[in-house]
Each structure stands twice: as structure tokens, then as C-alpha cells.
Coordinates of C-alpha atoms and ligand atoms in Angstrom, one line a residue:
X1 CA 23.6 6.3 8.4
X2 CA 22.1 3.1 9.0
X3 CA 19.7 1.6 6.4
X4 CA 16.8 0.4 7.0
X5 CA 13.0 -0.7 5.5
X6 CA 10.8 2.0 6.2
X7 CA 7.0 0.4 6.1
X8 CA 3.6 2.5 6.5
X9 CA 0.5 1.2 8.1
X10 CA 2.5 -1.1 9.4
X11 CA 0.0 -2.2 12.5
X12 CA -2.5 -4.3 10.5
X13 CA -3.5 -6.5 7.4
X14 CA -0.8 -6.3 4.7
X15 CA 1.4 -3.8 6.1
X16 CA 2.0 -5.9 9.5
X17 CA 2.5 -8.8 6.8
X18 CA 4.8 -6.9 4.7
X19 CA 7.0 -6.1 8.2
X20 CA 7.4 -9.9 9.1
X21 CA 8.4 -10.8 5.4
X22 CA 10.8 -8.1 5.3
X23 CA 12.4 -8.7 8.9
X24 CA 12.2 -12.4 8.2
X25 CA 14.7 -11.6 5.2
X26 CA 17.3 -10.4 7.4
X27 CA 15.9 -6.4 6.6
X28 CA 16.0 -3.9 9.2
X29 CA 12.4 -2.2 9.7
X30 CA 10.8 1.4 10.6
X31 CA 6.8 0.9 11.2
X32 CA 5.2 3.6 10.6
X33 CA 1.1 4.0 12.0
X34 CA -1.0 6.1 14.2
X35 CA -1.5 2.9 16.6
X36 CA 1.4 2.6 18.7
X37 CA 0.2 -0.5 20.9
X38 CA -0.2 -2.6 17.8
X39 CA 3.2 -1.3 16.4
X40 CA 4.9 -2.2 19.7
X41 CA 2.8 -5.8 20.0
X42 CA 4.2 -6.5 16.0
X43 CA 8.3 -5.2 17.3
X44 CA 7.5 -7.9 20.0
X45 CA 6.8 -10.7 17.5
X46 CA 9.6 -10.0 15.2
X47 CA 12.3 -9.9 18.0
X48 CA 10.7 -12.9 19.7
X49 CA 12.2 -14.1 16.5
X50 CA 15.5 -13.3 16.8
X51 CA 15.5 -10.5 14.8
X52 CA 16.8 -7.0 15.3
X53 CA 13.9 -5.0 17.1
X54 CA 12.1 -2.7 14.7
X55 CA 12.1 1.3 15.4
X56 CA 8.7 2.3 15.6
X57 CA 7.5 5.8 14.7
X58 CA 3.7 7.1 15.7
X59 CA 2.8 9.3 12.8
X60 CA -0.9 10.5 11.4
X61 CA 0.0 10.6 7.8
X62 CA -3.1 12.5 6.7
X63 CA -1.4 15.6 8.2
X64 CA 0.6 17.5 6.2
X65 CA 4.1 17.7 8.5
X66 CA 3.6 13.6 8.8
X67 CA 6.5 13.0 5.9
X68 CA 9.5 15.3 7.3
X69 CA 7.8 14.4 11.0
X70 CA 9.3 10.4 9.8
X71 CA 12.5 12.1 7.9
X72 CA 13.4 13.6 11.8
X73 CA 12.4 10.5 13.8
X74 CA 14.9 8.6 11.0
X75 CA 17.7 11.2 11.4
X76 CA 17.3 10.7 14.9
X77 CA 18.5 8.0 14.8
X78 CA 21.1 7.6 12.6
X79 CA 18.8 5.7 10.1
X80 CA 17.8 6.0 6.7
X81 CA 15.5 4.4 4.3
X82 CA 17.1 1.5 1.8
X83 CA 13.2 0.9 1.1
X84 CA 10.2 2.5 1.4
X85 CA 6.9 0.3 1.7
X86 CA 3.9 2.9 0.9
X87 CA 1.4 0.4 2.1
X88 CA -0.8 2.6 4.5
X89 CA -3.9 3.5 2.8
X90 CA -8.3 3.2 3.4
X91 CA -11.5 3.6 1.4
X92 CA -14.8 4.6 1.6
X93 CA -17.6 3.1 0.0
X94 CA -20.9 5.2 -0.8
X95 CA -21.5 8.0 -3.6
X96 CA -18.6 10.3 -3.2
X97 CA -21.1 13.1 -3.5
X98 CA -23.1 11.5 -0.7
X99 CA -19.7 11.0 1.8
X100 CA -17.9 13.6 3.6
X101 CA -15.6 15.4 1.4
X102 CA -13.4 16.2 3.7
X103 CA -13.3 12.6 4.4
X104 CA -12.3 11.8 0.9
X105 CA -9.8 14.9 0.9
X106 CA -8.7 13.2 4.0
X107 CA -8.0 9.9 1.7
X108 CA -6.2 11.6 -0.9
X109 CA -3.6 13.0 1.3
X110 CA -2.9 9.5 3.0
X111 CA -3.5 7.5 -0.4
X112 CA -1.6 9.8 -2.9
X113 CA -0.2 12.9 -1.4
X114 CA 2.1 11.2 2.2
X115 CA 2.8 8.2 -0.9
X116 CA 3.8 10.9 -3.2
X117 CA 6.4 12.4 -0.4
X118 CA 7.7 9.6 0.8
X119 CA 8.4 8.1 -2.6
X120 CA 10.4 11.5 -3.4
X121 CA 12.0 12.3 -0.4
X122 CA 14.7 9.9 0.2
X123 CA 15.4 9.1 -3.1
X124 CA 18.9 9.4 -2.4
X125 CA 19.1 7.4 0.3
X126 CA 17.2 4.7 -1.8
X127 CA 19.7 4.7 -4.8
X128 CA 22.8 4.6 -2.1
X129 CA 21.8 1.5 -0.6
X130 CA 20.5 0.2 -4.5
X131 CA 17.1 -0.3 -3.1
X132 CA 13.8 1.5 -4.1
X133 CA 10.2 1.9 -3.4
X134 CA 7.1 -0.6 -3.2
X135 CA 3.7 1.1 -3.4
X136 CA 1.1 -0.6 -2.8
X137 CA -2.0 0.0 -5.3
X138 CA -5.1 -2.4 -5.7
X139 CA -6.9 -4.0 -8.3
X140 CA -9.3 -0.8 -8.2
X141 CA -6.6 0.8 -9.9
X142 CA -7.1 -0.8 -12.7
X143 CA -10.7 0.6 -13.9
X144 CA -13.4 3.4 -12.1
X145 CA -15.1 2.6 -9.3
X146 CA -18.6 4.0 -9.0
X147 CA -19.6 3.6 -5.8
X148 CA -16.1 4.1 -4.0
X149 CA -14.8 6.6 -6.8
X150 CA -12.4 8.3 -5.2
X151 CA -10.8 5.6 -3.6
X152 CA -10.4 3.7 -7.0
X153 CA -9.0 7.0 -8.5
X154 CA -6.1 7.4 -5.6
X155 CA -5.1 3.9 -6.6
X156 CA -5.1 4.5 -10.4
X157 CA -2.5 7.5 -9.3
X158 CA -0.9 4.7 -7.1
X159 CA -0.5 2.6 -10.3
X160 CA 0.4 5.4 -12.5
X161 CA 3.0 7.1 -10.5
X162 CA 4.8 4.2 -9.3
X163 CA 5.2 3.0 -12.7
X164 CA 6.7 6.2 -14.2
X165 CA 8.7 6.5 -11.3
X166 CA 9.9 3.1 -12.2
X167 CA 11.5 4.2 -15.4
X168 CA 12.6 7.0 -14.0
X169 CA 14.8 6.2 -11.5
X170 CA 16.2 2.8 -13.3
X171 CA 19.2 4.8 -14.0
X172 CA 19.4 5.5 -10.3
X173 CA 19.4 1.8 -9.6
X174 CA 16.4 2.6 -8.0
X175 CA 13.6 -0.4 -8.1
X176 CA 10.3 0.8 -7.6
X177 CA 7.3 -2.2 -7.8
X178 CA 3.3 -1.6 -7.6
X179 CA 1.7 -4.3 -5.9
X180 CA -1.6 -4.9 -7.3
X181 CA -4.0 -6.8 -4.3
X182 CA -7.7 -8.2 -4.8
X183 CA -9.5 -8.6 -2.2
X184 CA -7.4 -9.8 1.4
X185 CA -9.7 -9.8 4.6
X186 CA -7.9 -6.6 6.9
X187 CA -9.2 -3.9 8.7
X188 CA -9.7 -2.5 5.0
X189 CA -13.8 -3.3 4.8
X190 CA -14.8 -2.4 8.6
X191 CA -13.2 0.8 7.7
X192 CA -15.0 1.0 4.3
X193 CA -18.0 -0.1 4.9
X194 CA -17.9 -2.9 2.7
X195 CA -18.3 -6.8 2.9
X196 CA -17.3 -8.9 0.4
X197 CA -19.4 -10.4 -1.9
X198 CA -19.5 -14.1 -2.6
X199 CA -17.9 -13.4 -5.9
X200 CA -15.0 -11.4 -4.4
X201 CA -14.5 -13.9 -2.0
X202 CA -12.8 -16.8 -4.4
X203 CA -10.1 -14.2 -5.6
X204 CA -9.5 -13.5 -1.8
X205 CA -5.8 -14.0 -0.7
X206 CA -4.1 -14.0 3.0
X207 CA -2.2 -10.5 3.4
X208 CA 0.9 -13.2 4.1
X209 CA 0.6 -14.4 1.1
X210 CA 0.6 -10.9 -0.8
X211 CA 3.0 -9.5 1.3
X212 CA 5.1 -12.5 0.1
X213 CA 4.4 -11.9 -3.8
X214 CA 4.9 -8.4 -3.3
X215 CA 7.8 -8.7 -1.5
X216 CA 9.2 -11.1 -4.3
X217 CA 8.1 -9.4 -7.2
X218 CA 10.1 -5.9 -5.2
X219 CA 13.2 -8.2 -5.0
X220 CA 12.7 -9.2 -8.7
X221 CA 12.7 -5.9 -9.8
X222 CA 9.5 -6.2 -11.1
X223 CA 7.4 -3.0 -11.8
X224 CA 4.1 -4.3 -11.3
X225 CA 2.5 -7.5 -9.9
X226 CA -1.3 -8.3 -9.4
X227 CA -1.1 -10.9 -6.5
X228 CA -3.1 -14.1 -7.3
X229 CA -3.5 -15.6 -10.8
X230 CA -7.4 -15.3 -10.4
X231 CA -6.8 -11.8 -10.1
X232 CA -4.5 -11.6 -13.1
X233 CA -7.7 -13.1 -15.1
X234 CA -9.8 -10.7 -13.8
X235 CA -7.5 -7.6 -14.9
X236 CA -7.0 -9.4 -18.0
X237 CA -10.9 -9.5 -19.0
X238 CA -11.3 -5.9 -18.4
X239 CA -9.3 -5.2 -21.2
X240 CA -12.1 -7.1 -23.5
X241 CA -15.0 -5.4 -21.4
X242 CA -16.9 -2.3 -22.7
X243 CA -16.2 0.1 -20.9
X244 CA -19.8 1.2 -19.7
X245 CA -20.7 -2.1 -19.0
X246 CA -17.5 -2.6 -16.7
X247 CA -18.8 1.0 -14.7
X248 CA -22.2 -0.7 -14.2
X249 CA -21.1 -4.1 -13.3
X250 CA -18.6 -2.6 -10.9
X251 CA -21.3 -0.8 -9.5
X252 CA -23.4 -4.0 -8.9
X253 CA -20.9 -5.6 -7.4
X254 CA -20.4 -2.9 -5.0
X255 CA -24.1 -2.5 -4.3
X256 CA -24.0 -6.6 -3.3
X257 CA -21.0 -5.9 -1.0
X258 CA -22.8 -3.2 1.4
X259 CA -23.1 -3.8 5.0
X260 CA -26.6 -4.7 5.8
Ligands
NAP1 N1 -7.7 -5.3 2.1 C1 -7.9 -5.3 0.8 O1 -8.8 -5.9 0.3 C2 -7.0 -4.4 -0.1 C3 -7.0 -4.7 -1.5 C4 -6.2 -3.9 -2.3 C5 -5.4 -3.0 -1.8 N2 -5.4 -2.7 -0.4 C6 -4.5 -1.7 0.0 O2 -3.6 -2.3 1.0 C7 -3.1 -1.3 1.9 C8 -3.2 -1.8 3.3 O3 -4.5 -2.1 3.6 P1 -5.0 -3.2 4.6 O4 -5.9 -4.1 3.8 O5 -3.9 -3.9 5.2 O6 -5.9 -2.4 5.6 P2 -5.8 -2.2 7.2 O7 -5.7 -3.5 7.9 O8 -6.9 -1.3 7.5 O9 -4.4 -1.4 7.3 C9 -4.3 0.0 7.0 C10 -3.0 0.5 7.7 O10 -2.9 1.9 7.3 C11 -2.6 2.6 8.5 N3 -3.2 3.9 8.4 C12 -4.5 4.3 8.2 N4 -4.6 5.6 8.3 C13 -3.4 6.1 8.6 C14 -2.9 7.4 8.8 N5 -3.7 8.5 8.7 N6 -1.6 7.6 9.1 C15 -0.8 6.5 9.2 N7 -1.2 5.3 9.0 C16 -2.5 5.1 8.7 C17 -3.3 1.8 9.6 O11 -2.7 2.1 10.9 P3 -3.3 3.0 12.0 O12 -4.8 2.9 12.0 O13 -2.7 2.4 13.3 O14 -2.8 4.4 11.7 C18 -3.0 0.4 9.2 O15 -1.8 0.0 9.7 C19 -4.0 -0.1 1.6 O16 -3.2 0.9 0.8 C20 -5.1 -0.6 0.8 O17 -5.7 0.4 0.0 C21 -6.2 -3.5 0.4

């Protein structure tokens, strides 16, 4: 079977980004969204670069078949993950008791549970080709997040899982890296009803250049990276925060970044 970089949410923001650096490496790529005009617009650009053209798969991963739905369109095709890129994810921003659960349950499944699947399914695959797995997390992992709680908690999984996973399959020669973004301007906020705040907007970073550290720091063998050195700051201070005071200060912040 023929390896190849298997990338979800691949038709905006960070996960188109993560599909250029990747192809621009000499990788093979499998884009994985819902969209399939903006997946076959992105295959356009990377061929028009001389690069092979990538094999794009139309999946919803909220629904429950989506994983073993991109196992067949792989097998298909005589292609198998070296890489898996679990970069697909959104938020919502309001009181979770205030937003549709089923809109948050919807969030989990895509966030944690397709992430979850995809990181264990090919394993074998991975640690025959000596690659591995880079999740992509958030610096809302890293504390709670009144405001857009659930979101903030299916990133502290993110965080959590990819690390242990990490150790675990090092004996594999599996890599597997969390990349930790701040704030990048994507689809991300129209989907989450948020803008950013002034604040938030000097630790903001170009999904190029994240896809580029995270990309790195996955080559590296690094398990987890927090693109931008302002944003290493930030995660550093929370550790010298209060904790109470971080929930409320969180939740101000939040409040300043709501659409009007
Ligand atoms: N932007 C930020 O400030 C920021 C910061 C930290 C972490 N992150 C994380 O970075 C990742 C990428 O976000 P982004 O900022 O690049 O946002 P984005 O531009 O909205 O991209 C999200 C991607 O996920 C795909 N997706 C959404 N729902 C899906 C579903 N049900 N099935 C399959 N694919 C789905 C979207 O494609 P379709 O709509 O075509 O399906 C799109 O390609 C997310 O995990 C996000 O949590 C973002």
C-alpha cells in the first residue's frame, strides 16, 4: 500500500495550511472535509506546483461511520496513512447551558471522538512507514473556559490524549505531536461567534506560519509545541495565576470578544 499524509479539515485556515507544508515537503496528501469544492480548488494549487495531486475524500466527521467511511476510500485506493493530521475541529462560544447540546455533543464527536478513531485506527500503518500522528489542540487546552466550556474541555482531551499516546507508542516508532495554536484568523470565529479582542490580537499568528511550527516540531519528534513565543508566555503565566482568578479573567476576555 501506498503511504500517504492523511489531513482533516483540510479546506480552510490551518488545515489547508498544514496540506501545502506537507505536499511542499515532498509528502503525499488525503484531505479530508465536508466541502469538496474547496478540497478540489486546494488539489489544484498544490499540483499547479508540481506536486503529486492530492486524493480528496468528502467525509462529515461528526457522524459516527465517518472514520471506517476514510479507512475504505484509503483502501480503495491502495493508500494508507504514514501520518495522520487531526486538525478538523470548531467551537462555540456562549454558556454551554445556554447553547444547543446537541450542538456541543455534535463538537465532541468531531473534536474528541473522529480524533480519537483516527489516532487508533491505523496505528499500524503509522509505525510501518515510522511516522505518527499530529493533533492539533489549542491554547484553550491548557486551562477552563467559561464561556466556551466545552470547547476548551475537547482540547484539554486533545492535549491529554495525544500526549499519552506519545509515550505510548515511542516503542512503536510512532511520533505523535500536539500542536498548541493561539489565536490564527480562519473560519474558526465566524463559526464560533467570537471576534478577537485587541488583546488576543498581538499573540495572533498566520495558519502558514503554525502549520510550519507544527509541521517542524511533528518532524522533530516533539510531543508538544505552543506556536508563537508570546503564546509560550502566556501558558507559562498560567501556571503562576490563581486558579479562580484565571476562570474569571478568561471569562472577561471572552465577554470582550463577542460579536456585537
Ligand atoms: N483559529 C484559531 O484561532 C484556532 C486556535 C487554536 C486551535 N484551533 C484549532 O485548529 C483546528 C483548525 O481550525 P481552523 O482555525 O483552521 O478553522 P476553520 O478554518 O474553520 O477550519 C476547520 C476545518 O474543519 C473542517 N470541519 C469542520 N467540521 C467538520 C466535519 N463535521 N467533518 C469534517 N470536517 C469538518 C472544516 O471543513 P468543512 O467545513 O469543509 O467540513 C475546515 O476544513 C481546529 O481543531 C481548531 O480547534 C484554531
Amino acid at each position: 500500500m501506498k503511504p500517504v499524509v492523511l489531513i482533516t479539515g483540510a479546506s480552510s485556515g490551518i488545515g489547508a495550511a498544514l496540506a501545502k507544508v506537507f505536499a511542499a515537503h515532498g509528502h503525499e496528501v488525503a484531505l479530508v472535509a465536508r466541502r469538496q469544492d474547496r478540497l478540489e480548488a486546494l488539489a489544484g494549487e498544490i499540483a499547479a506546483t508540481g506536486r503529486p495531486r492530492p486524493t480528496l475524500i468528502t467525509v462529515d466527521l461528526e457522524r459516527r461511520d465517518g472514520a471506517s467511511a476514510i479507512a475504505a476510500g484509503l483502501s480503495s485506493l491502495g493508500l494508507e496513512p504514514a501520518i495522520v493530521v487531526n486538525n478538523a475541529g470548531f467551537g462555540l462560544r456562549g454558556a454551554a447551558a445556554a447553547l444547543s447540546c446537541d450542538e456541543q455533543l455534535a463538537m465532541i464527536d468531531l473534536n474528541v471522538r473522529a480524533l480519537t478513531e483516527l489516532s487508533l485506527m491505523f496505528v499500524d500503518s503509522l509505525a510501518r512507514h515510522r511516522g505518527g500522528i499530529l493533533n492539533v489542540a489549542s491554547l484553550a487546552a491548557f486551562l477552563p473556559g467559561p464561556g466556551m466550556a466545552v470547547y476548551y474541555a475537547s482540547k484539554a482531551y486533545v492535549l491529554s490524549f495525544s500526549e499519552a499516546l506519545h509515550r505510548e507508542l515511542s516503542e512503536r516508532g510512532v511520533r505523535v505531536t500536539a500542536l498548541c495554536p493561539g489565536p490564527v484568523p480562519t473560519e474558526f470565529q465566524a463559526r464560533a461567534g467570537l471576534s478577537l479582542p485587541a488583546a488576543a490580537r498581538m499573540l495572533e499568528l498566520s495558519a502558514e506560519r503554525v502549520a510550519q511550527i507544527g509541521y517542524d516540531a511533528f518532524m522533530a519528534g516533539k510531543r508538544v509545541v505552543i506556536a508563537g513565543i508570546g503564546n509560550r508566555i502566556v501558558v507559562s503565566l498560567m501556571h503562576l495565576v490563581p486558579h479562580a482568578l484565571l476562570l474569571r479573567l478568561v471569562d472577561q476576555t471572552r465577554a470582550a470578544g463577542a460579536e456585537k
